[in-house]
Each structure stands twice: as structure tokens, then as C-alpha cells.
Amino acid sequence: MLLIRCPYCGERAEVEFSNGGEAHIDRPADPMSLSAEEWAQFLYMRDNPKGLIAERWRHAHGCNRFFNAIRDTRTDRFVVTYEIGQPRPDVTPEQAAEAAR
Amino acid sequence: MERFSALSLAKKALGGHLGWKPQWRSVEQPKKAYDIIIVGGGGHGLGAAYYLAKQHGLRNIAVIERGWLAGGNTARNTTIIRSNYLFDESSSYYEHSLKLWENLSQELNYNVMFSQRGCLMVAHTVHDVQVFKRHVHANRLNGIDNEWLSAEEAKEFCPPLNISPNIRYPVLGASLQRRAGTARHDAVAWGFARAASDMGVDIIENCEVTGINRGPDGAVTGVETTKGTVNAKKVAVSAAGHSSVVLEMAGIRLPLQSNPLQALVSEPVKPAFPTIVMSNTIHAYISQSDKGEMVIGAGTDSYVSYTQRGGLHIPAETLAAICELFPMFRRLRMMRSWGGITDNTPDRSPITAKTSVPGLYVNCGWGTGGFKATPGAANLFAWTIAKNEPHPINAPFTIERFRDGVMIDEAAAAAVAH
């Protein structure tokens, strides 16, 4: 089970959280102008990286707030968790190496 | 190829089981070029190579595998084979596969130990009952066997089942597909590998594809691998959980999320369990292997991961359900647990199709239920590669269905990954 640091509550067990999929997907600013292909990209196509992923989590059995995390999908080690609305933080090579370890 | 028969096996047994030879050619170094390269040496990839050679006469084929033969999901699943899916598109695909399973040992001259012991899908709520009955009717209209059993009839078919009304989710009934069953997963891969190799297919293990090469017109020209460049006009990807990773090399984004799915086996016991029981509602999947282990399927972890392991709370939840449904297993000790990486689509139906890149084909998105489809998917993938167009059965299973809104929503039909 993962140990996840909620930016609001601190470290908690994974069972308190639900995963919300890929982070930083913006809703279309002008939905009426989207083509079918663009809708498919927005709704269904996802990054599925073997390596660092930016993903959403919700502290469902805690503060119930969404936040984002960067995690290495090869090891499941978290690099950082951060509040919704913040841009995706830069990951230093040292942090990336630590997460891949 | 050495053909097996009762006589040949008896001879080997009397000879002290000496003199067994490798059943397929091990190719260390790939040739410079092939007609077709298949990326992924699991059941689906090896099967596709077999059907390409057998049914389409194409024999200049390489199967390139990053690890060892069938070391991924082919060896990690719980081997449930059934075709009782709701939608016409799905049930005809899975039924195509089930029909091939029924003759696979004879076809490959290799015992895949296909055992049609039936699959009981247990209903615990009024909603379950309605949905499963709908499945039964839909299947029967399509000529696929499936029947509804009362709780008492289900217990008669599977005596260990606890149908007490006093458990948390009492058994209200079950649907039964009698032609469903299990098979020996390794044997499926080995049987396909042996037969394909015999027809000239090169199987190259420990060779990772690191890039997909394309010509000025955008069409595929081959792949880069850890054993050098290999050219081919057609590249077919059958890489399960790693499909996104491989297709990204050609700039294709897929509607896939890779999640760990866990399974576990108990210590071996004497034959105690006559069938397969599945409960989608409380997430328990169980059958008994020929070695005597209870083979138990657990759920998926919720996050994207390539670790081939997952959280212990996932199998713990499944074991709680197993203990309640089958009280006689409460003192059974679990021996091993493991994870496999499943590639899940939003509608939980697979993709067996051409891609937007000429010469590049993909068979993926089988998620948590690809083993049952092994011969069917391999057969139709081979057709799609050979003819450069899908067979009518797999024609609906495109990537474009997500753009066009024609999904095959087994996710909603089963209300669970399956």
C-alpha cells in the first residue's frame, strides 16, 4: 500500500485516497468549437507513461480535497505532491533518480 | 516438429523421459528483414504469428519479445475462459475465441489442458439478478450457452458455495455458462510457439523494441531493437500493458491506462472445487488448478503503474469475500501473490485494428480479461495484418470508436473490470 502525502493533511495510507487519473487536463475553453477528434483527445486519450506521471488524487476519506502528485510508475515512488491549481513542478535529475531507484 | 501421440508419449515415458528436445527454435539474432514483425511474445502475439503462417501463408515473420516467452500477462492471469458478454460485438468476438479453444489442443497437437468446467457468475443484489438475466437472454439470442440458476441450483452445481441468507451479500442466484473453463496458460504460449516455429517463424527473446522506424511517406519500415535494426513493411504490436509505451514510439496516443491486477494461489489441496465462480459485486474469482491450488483473482489497483505488484489491501478484500462465499476455505493458506500490468480502455473492450500509421497494427486494451481471447484475438489480428483490413468480427474494435462515439460499453455492462 502506498504512503501518500496529502498537501493538506500530511502522510496517510493509500486506502484513504482515490486516484483521479491524469492531471492538468483542462476543460475545453470553447466546447462548441471542438472537433470529434479533439473531444476524443480530451475525454479518452491519456498519457500512460512508464516513468514520471502527473496525476490527481482525492483524499476521499480525509479532507476530501483533490491534489496533484508526480510519481514514477516503474517504482510507485512519489516525487512530490502539490495543490490543485499549481503548475506541474520541475523535477530535478536527483529527484527523478531517487524516484526511479 | 515431433508430433505427440499416446504412443510417442509412452515411448518417452518408457525411456525414462530422456531425449526430450526443445520444442521450438531459439533464434538469438534476428535477420535483417522480415515481412512482418510482431512485437510481444505472449499468447496473443505468438498466436497471431501462428495464424499468419497457417491460414495466410505468410512465414517470414519475427516475434520479438523483451523478456522471455509468455512471461507477462499470459503467465499471470487466472485462466478463465468464457464468452458470456452482453453486447453482440463482444460476445461474437469472445465466442469466436471460445470455439477456437474447443479445438486448440488438436489443432496445435499440444495439450493446452482446456477444461470446460463451467463458469458460475454469482448474483448478490436485485440489480445483479436483472443484469445477469439480461446477459443470459442476450447470449441465448446469439446462440451462446448461458443459463440462469436459482441459489439452490447454484449450490447443487458448486457445493462449497455458501447460500445462507445471513451473509453480508447473500447469493440470490447465478448465471452459468457450461462451456466456459480454464486452460494451462504456459501450454497455450508454448503450443503456439512450437507450431509457429515449425512453420518458419523466428521467435527472438530478450530483445526489446526501442523504436519504430518510418519512411518519408510515414509508413512503417521496421523497428529498432536492443539487437539492432530489423526491417519490415508491417509491424504488429501485441504488447498488453506496454502497448502505450510501444505505440508512443510511432507518435500514437491510445485510450489506455495501465494498472496492476493481482492474483494469488493457495497451498495445493485435493480436488475440492468443481467449477469457476466469479462474483463481480464482491470481487471474488476462484477456480482450482490441476496442481490443486485455489487460483484467486483480485481487483486492479486504481493508479497507473508498471510495477507488476500492487497493494495488499486489494487481495485482502478479495479474500474476505472468498471466506464468506466459501467458508471451507477460511483456513487455507495463501502461497504466492503477484501482479500483471493490464491495459484498460474506457469502455473495457479491446482494440484489434489498423492504426493511423500505414503498416502499423495494434491488438491491445484487453485489460483484465485477455487470456480467454487468446486464440480468437490472435486469429483476427492475423487476418487484419494479412489483409490490411479487419475481419467483420473485429471491425467494431477500432481506436476510432472513441472519436466516433460507438463504444462497446462492457464497462457499464459488467459494472466492473472483467
PDB file of C-alpha atoms in Angstrom, chain B residues 255-417:
ATOM      1  CA  PRO B 255      -7.063   5.466 -24.810  1.00  0.00           C
ATOM      2  CA  LEU B 256      -5.294   3.156 -22.374  1.00  0.00           C
ATOM      3  CA  GLN B 257      -4.370   3.182 -18.719  1.00  0.00           C
ATOM      4  CA  SER B 258      -2.032   0.512 -17.398  1.00  0.00           C
ATOM      5  CA  ASN B 259      -2.979  -0.774 -13.979  1.00  0.00           C
ATOM      6  CA  PRO B 260      -1.671  -3.648 -11.886  1.00  0.00           C
ATOM      7  CA  LEU B 261      -4.064  -6.565 -11.497  1.00  0.00           C
ATOM      8  CA  GLN B 262      -3.278  -9.012  -8.737  1.00  0.00           C
ATOM      9  CA  ALA B 263      -3.838 -12.718  -8.355  1.00  0.00           C
ATOM     10  CA  LEU B 264      -2.861 -15.286  -5.788  1.00  0.00           C
ATOM     11  CA  VAL B 265      -2.802 -19.027  -5.218  1.00  0.00           C
ATOM     12  CA  SER B 266      -3.279 -21.110  -2.115  1.00  0.00           C
ATOM     13  CA  GLU B 267      -1.376 -24.121  -0.967  1.00  0.00           C
ATOM     14  CA  PRO B 268      -2.389 -27.149  -3.073  1.00  0.00           C
ATOM     15  CA  VAL B 269      -5.274 -29.257  -1.791  1.00  0.00           C
ATOM     16  CA  LYS B 270      -7.137 -32.279  -3.101  1.00  0.00           C
ATOM     17  CA  PRO B 271      -9.812 -31.678  -5.744  1.00  0.00           C
ATOM     18  CA  ALA B 272     -12.381 -29.632  -3.853  1.00  0.00           C
ATOM     19  CA  PHE B 273     -13.815 -27.173  -6.296  1.00  0.00           C
ATOM     20  CA  PRO B 274     -15.687 -28.306  -9.398  1.00  0.00           C
ATOM     21  CA  THR B 275     -16.055 -25.107 -11.389  1.00  0.00           C
ATOM     22  CA  ILE B 276     -15.125 -21.446 -11.724  1.00  0.00           C
ATOM     23  CA  VAL B 277     -17.001 -18.993  -9.553  1.00  0.00           C
ATOM     24  CA  MET B 278     -16.968 -15.287 -10.250  1.00  0.00           C
ATOM     25  CA  SER B 279     -18.566 -12.574  -8.231  1.00  0.00           C
ATOM     26  CA  ASN B 280     -18.255  -9.137  -9.756  1.00  0.00           C
ATOM     27  CA  THR B 281     -20.136  -7.480  -6.927  1.00  0.00           C
ATOM     28  CA  ILE B 282     -17.905  -8.598  -4.085  1.00  0.00           C
ATOM     29  CA  HIS B 283     -14.895  -9.133  -6.328  1.00  0.00           C
ATOM     30  CA  ALA B 284     -14.044 -12.787  -5.945  1.00  0.00           C
ATOM     31  CA  TYR B 285     -12.831 -15.036  -8.767  1.00  0.00           C
ATOM     32  CA  ILE B 286     -11.833 -18.579  -7.921  1.00  0.00           C
ATOM     33  CA  SER B 287     -11.093 -21.922  -9.508  1.00  0.00           C
ATOM     34  CA  GLN B 288      -8.829 -24.855  -8.716  1.00  0.00           C
ATOM     35  CA  SER B 289      -5.744 -25.619 -10.775  1.00  0.00           C
ATOM     36  CA  ASP B 290      -4.754 -29.136 -11.767  1.00  0.00           C
ATOM     37  CA  LYS B 291      -1.960 -28.921  -9.197  1.00  0.00           C
ATOM     38  CA  GLY B 292      -4.619 -28.351  -6.539  1.00  0.00           C
ATOM     39  CA  GLU B 293      -4.008 -24.707  -5.775  1.00  0.00           C
ATOM     40  CA  MET B 294      -7.022 -22.460  -5.461  1.00  0.00           C
ATOM     41  CA  VAL B 295      -6.401 -19.777  -8.073  1.00  0.00           C
ATOM     42  CA  ILE B 296      -7.869 -16.479  -6.959  1.00  0.00           C
ATOM     43  CA  GLY B 297      -8.191 -13.286  -8.930  1.00  0.00           C
ATOM     44  CA  ALA B 298      -8.240  -9.993  -7.093  1.00  0.00           C
ATOM     45  CA  GLY B 299      -9.019  -6.489  -8.298  1.00  0.00           C
ATOM     46  CA  THR B 300      -6.998  -3.809 -10.035  1.00  0.00           C
ATOM     47  CA  ASP B 301      -5.086  -1.103  -8.264  1.00  0.00           C
ATOM     48  CA  SER B 302      -6.539   2.280  -9.101  1.00  0.00           C
ATOM     49  CA  TYR B 303      -3.412   4.043 -10.324  1.00  0.00           C
ATOM     50  CA  VAL B 304      -1.212   3.789 -13.405  1.00  0.00           C
ATOM     51  CA  SER B 305       1.734   1.545 -12.670  1.00  0.00           C
ATOM     52  CA  TYR B 306       4.173  -0.776 -14.406  1.00  0.00           C
ATOM     53  CA  THR B 307       5.456  -2.417 -11.222  1.00  0.00           C
ATOM     54  CA  GLN B 308       3.767  -5.836 -11.579  1.00  0.00           C
ATOM     55  CA  ARG B 309       2.778  -5.632  -7.939  1.00  0.00           C
ATOM     56  CA  GLY B 310       0.112  -3.808  -6.025  1.00  0.00           C
ATOM     57  CA  GLY B 311      -1.274  -3.000  -2.610  1.00  0.00           C
ATOM     58  CA  LEU B 312      -2.013  -5.852  -0.206  1.00  0.00           C
ATOM     59  CA  HIS B 313      -5.400  -4.357   0.654  1.00  0.00           C
ATOM     60  CA  ILE B 314      -6.648  -5.358  -2.818  1.00  0.00           C
ATOM     61  CA  PRO B 315      -6.201  -9.153  -2.395  1.00  0.00           C
ATOM     62  CA  ALA B 316      -7.239  -8.839   1.268  1.00  0.00           C
ATOM     63  CA  GLU B 317     -10.643  -7.565   0.161  1.00  0.00           C
ATOM     64  CA  THR B 318     -10.992 -10.455  -2.277  1.00  0.00           C
ATOM     65  CA  LEU B 319     -10.012 -12.994   0.372  1.00  0.00           C
ATOM     66  CA  ALA B 320     -12.655 -11.591   2.723  1.00  0.00           C
ATOM     67  CA  ALA B 321     -15.237 -12.229   0.002  1.00  0.00           C
ATOM     68  CA  ILE B 322     -13.882 -15.734  -0.681  1.00  0.00           C
ATOM     69  CA  CYS B 323     -14.036 -16.616   3.020  1.00  0.00           C
ATOM     70  CA  GLU B 324     -17.652 -15.571   3.210  1.00  0.00           C
ATOM     71  CA  LEU B 325     -18.738 -17.292  -0.001  1.00  0.00           C
ATOM     72  CA  PHE B 326     -16.728 -20.458   0.729  1.00  0.00           C
ATOM     73  CA  PRO B 327     -16.367 -20.883   4.495  1.00  0.00           C
ATOM     74  CA  MET B 328     -14.427 -24.143   3.976  1.00  0.00           C
ATOM     75  CA  PHE B 329     -11.510 -22.112   2.614  1.00  0.00           C
ATOM     76  CA  ARG B 330     -11.154 -19.947   5.715  1.00  0.00           C
ATOM     77  CA  ARG B 331      -8.131 -21.858   6.998  1.00  0.00           C
ATOM     78  CA  LEU B 332      -6.486 -22.259   3.623  1.00  0.00           C
ATOM     79  CA  ARG B 333      -3.066 -20.633   3.456  1.00  0.00           C
ATOM     80  CA  MET B 334      -2.086 -18.465   0.537  1.00  0.00           C
ATOM     81  CA  MET B 335       1.173 -19.380  -1.111  1.00  0.00           C
ATOM     82  CA  ARG B 336       2.016 -16.713  -3.674  1.00  0.00           C
ATOM     83  CA  SER B 337       0.623 -13.451  -4.945  1.00  0.00           C
ATOM     84  CA  TRP B 338       1.697 -11.404  -7.938  1.00  0.00           C
ATOM     85  CA  GLY B 339       0.592  -8.667 -10.276  1.00  0.00           C
ATOM     86  CA  GLY B 340       0.376  -8.179 -14.001  1.00  0.00           C
ATOM     87  CA  ILE B 341       0.035  -4.929 -15.910  1.00  0.00           C
ATOM     88  CA  THR B 342      -3.303  -4.667 -17.665  1.00  0.00           C
ATOM     89  CA  ASP B 343      -4.100  -2.147 -20.391  1.00  0.00           C
ATOM     90  CA  ASN B 344      -7.596  -0.827 -19.805  1.00  0.00           C
ATOM     91  CA  THR B 345      -9.731   1.134 -22.265  1.00  0.00           C
ATOM     92  CA  PRO B 346     -12.512   3.465 -21.099  1.00  0.00           C
ATOM     93  CA  ASP B 347     -15.214   1.050 -22.318  1.00  0.00           C
ATOM     94  CA  ARG B 348     -13.306  -2.062 -21.189  1.00  0.00           C
ATOM     95  CA  SER B 349     -13.401  -3.512 -24.685  1.00  0.00           C
ATOM     96  CA  PRO B 350     -10.273  -4.279 -26.669  1.00  0.00           C
ATOM     97  CA  ILE B 351      -8.734  -2.722 -29.753  1.00  0.00           C
ATOM     98  CA  THR B 352      -7.734  -5.047 -32.618  1.00  0.00           C
ATOM     99  CA  ALA B 353      -7.154  -2.742 -35.531  1.00  0.00           C
ATOM    100  CA  LYS B 354      -5.061  -0.854 -38.010  1.00  0.00           C
ATOM    101  CA  THR B 355      -3.607   2.406 -36.736  1.00  0.00           C
ATOM    102  CA  SER B 356      -3.289   5.790 -38.430  1.00  0.00           C
ATOM    103  CA  VAL B 357       0.282   4.826 -39.397  1.00  0.00           C
ATOM    104  CA  PRO B 358       0.389   2.675 -42.577  1.00  0.00           C
ATOM    105  CA  GLY B 359       1.786  -0.770 -41.819  1.00  0.00           C
ATOM    106  CA  LEU B 360       1.310  -0.485 -38.067  1.00  0.00           C
ATOM    107  CA  TYR B 361      -1.278  -2.681 -36.370  1.00  0.00           C
ATOM    108  CA  VAL B 362      -2.296  -2.994 -32.760  1.00  0.00           C
ATOM    109  CA  ASN B 363      -4.005  -5.572 -30.588  1.00  0.00           C
ATOM    110  CA  CYS B 364      -4.387  -4.117 -27.111  1.00  0.00           C
ATOM    111  CA  GLY B 365      -6.825  -2.926 -24.491  1.00  0.00           C
ATOM    112  CA  TRP B 366      -7.662  -6.434 -23.337  1.00  0.00           C
ATOM    113  CA  GLY B 367      -7.419  -5.115 -19.812  1.00  0.00           C
ATOM    114  CA  THR B 368      -8.165  -7.699 -17.180  1.00  0.00           C
ATOM    115  CA  GLY B 369      -9.664 -10.330 -19.491  1.00  0.00           C
ATOM    116  CA  GLY B 370      -7.346 -11.050 -22.396  1.00  0.00           C
ATOM    117  CA  PHE B 371      -6.425 -14.673 -21.753  1.00  0.00           C
ATOM    118  CA  LYS B 372      -9.836 -16.015 -22.753  1.00  0.00           C
ATOM    119  CA  ALA B 373      -9.477 -14.217 -26.070  1.00  0.00           C
ATOM    120  CA  THR B 374      -6.014 -15.582 -26.889  1.00  0.00           C
ATOM    121  CA  PRO B 375      -6.811 -17.754 -29.931  1.00  0.00           C
ATOM    122  CA  GLY B 376      -9.640 -15.515 -31.135  1.00  0.00           C
ATOM    123  CA  ALA B 377      -7.680 -12.283 -30.897  1.00  0.00           C
ATOM    124  CA  ALA B 378      -4.623 -13.927 -32.438  1.00  0.00           C
ATOM    125  CA  ASN B 379      -6.743 -15.296 -35.275  1.00  0.00           C
ATOM    126  CA  LEU B 380      -8.461 -11.995 -36.072  1.00  0.00           C
ATOM    127  CA  PHE B 381      -5.291  -9.941 -35.557  1.00  0.00           C
ATOM    128  CA  ALA B 382      -3.564 -12.195 -38.098  1.00  0.00           C
ATOM    129  CA  TRP B 383      -6.444 -11.619 -40.511  1.00  0.00           C
ATOM    130  CA  THR B 384      -6.210  -7.836 -40.013  1.00  0.00           C
ATOM    131  CA  ILE B 385      -2.443  -7.839 -40.599  1.00  0.00           C
ATOM    132  CA  ALA B 386      -2.543 -10.142 -43.614  1.00  0.00           C
ATOM    133  CA  LYS B 387      -5.419  -8.442 -45.435  1.00  0.00           C
ATOM    134  CA  ASN B 388      -4.778  -4.905 -44.178  1.00  0.00           C
ATOM    135  CA  GLU B 389      -8.416  -4.716 -43.153  1.00  0.00           C
ATOM    136  CA  PRO B 390     -10.329  -6.049 -40.172  1.00  0.00           C
ATOM    137  CA  HIS B 391     -12.403  -9.211 -40.136  1.00  0.00           C
ATOM    138  CA  PRO B 392     -16.124  -8.420 -39.671  1.00  0.00           C
ATOM    139  CA  ILE B 393     -15.906  -9.685 -36.071  1.00  0.00           C
ATOM    140  CA  ASN B 394     -13.164  -7.280 -35.000  1.00  0.00           C
ATOM    141  CA  ALA B 395     -14.229  -4.410 -37.278  1.00  0.00           C
ATOM    142  CA  PRO B 396     -16.005  -2.551 -34.431  1.00  0.00           C
ATOM    143  CA  PHE B 397     -12.932  -2.767 -32.169  1.00  0.00           C
ATOM    144  CA  THR B 398     -11.065   0.241 -33.543  1.00  0.00           C
ATOM    145  CA  ILE B 399      -9.284   3.155 -31.891  1.00  0.00           C
ATOM    146  CA  GLU B 400     -11.605   5.491 -33.789  1.00  0.00           C
ATOM    147  CA  ARG B 401     -14.664   4.259 -31.891  1.00  0.00           C
ATOM    148  CA  PHE B 402     -13.710   6.695 -29.139  1.00  0.00           C
ATOM    149  CA  ARG B 403     -13.788   9.570 -31.622  1.00  0.00           C
ATOM    150  CA  ASP B 404     -16.970   8.389 -33.288  1.00  0.00           C
ATOM    151  CA  GLY B 405     -18.842   7.588 -30.093  1.00  0.00           C
ATOM    152  CA  VAL B 406     -19.540   3.949 -30.958  1.00  0.00           C
ATOM    153  CA  MET B 407     -18.142   2.350 -27.857  1.00  0.00           C
ATOM    154  CA  ILE B 408     -18.794  -1.242 -26.826  1.00  0.00           C
ATOM    155  CA  ASP B 409     -19.559  -0.490 -23.263  1.00  0.00           C
ATOM    156  CA  GLU B 410     -18.790  -3.709 -21.414  1.00  0.00           C
ATOM    157  CA  ALA B 411     -17.588  -1.486 -18.563  1.00  0.00           C
ATOM    158  CA  ALA B 412     -21.168  -0.481 -17.901  1.00  0.00           C
ATOM    159  CA  ALA B 413     -22.499  -3.968 -18.702  1.00  0.00           C
ATOM    160  CA  ALA B 414     -20.347  -5.718 -16.123  1.00  0.00           C
ATOM    161  CA  ALA B 415     -20.033  -2.737 -13.760  1.00  0.00           C
ATOM    162  CA  VAL B 416     -16.516  -3.949 -13.060  1.00  0.00           C
ATOM    163  CA  ALA B 417     -13.298  -4.725 -14.817  1.00  0.00           C
TER     164      ALA B 417
END
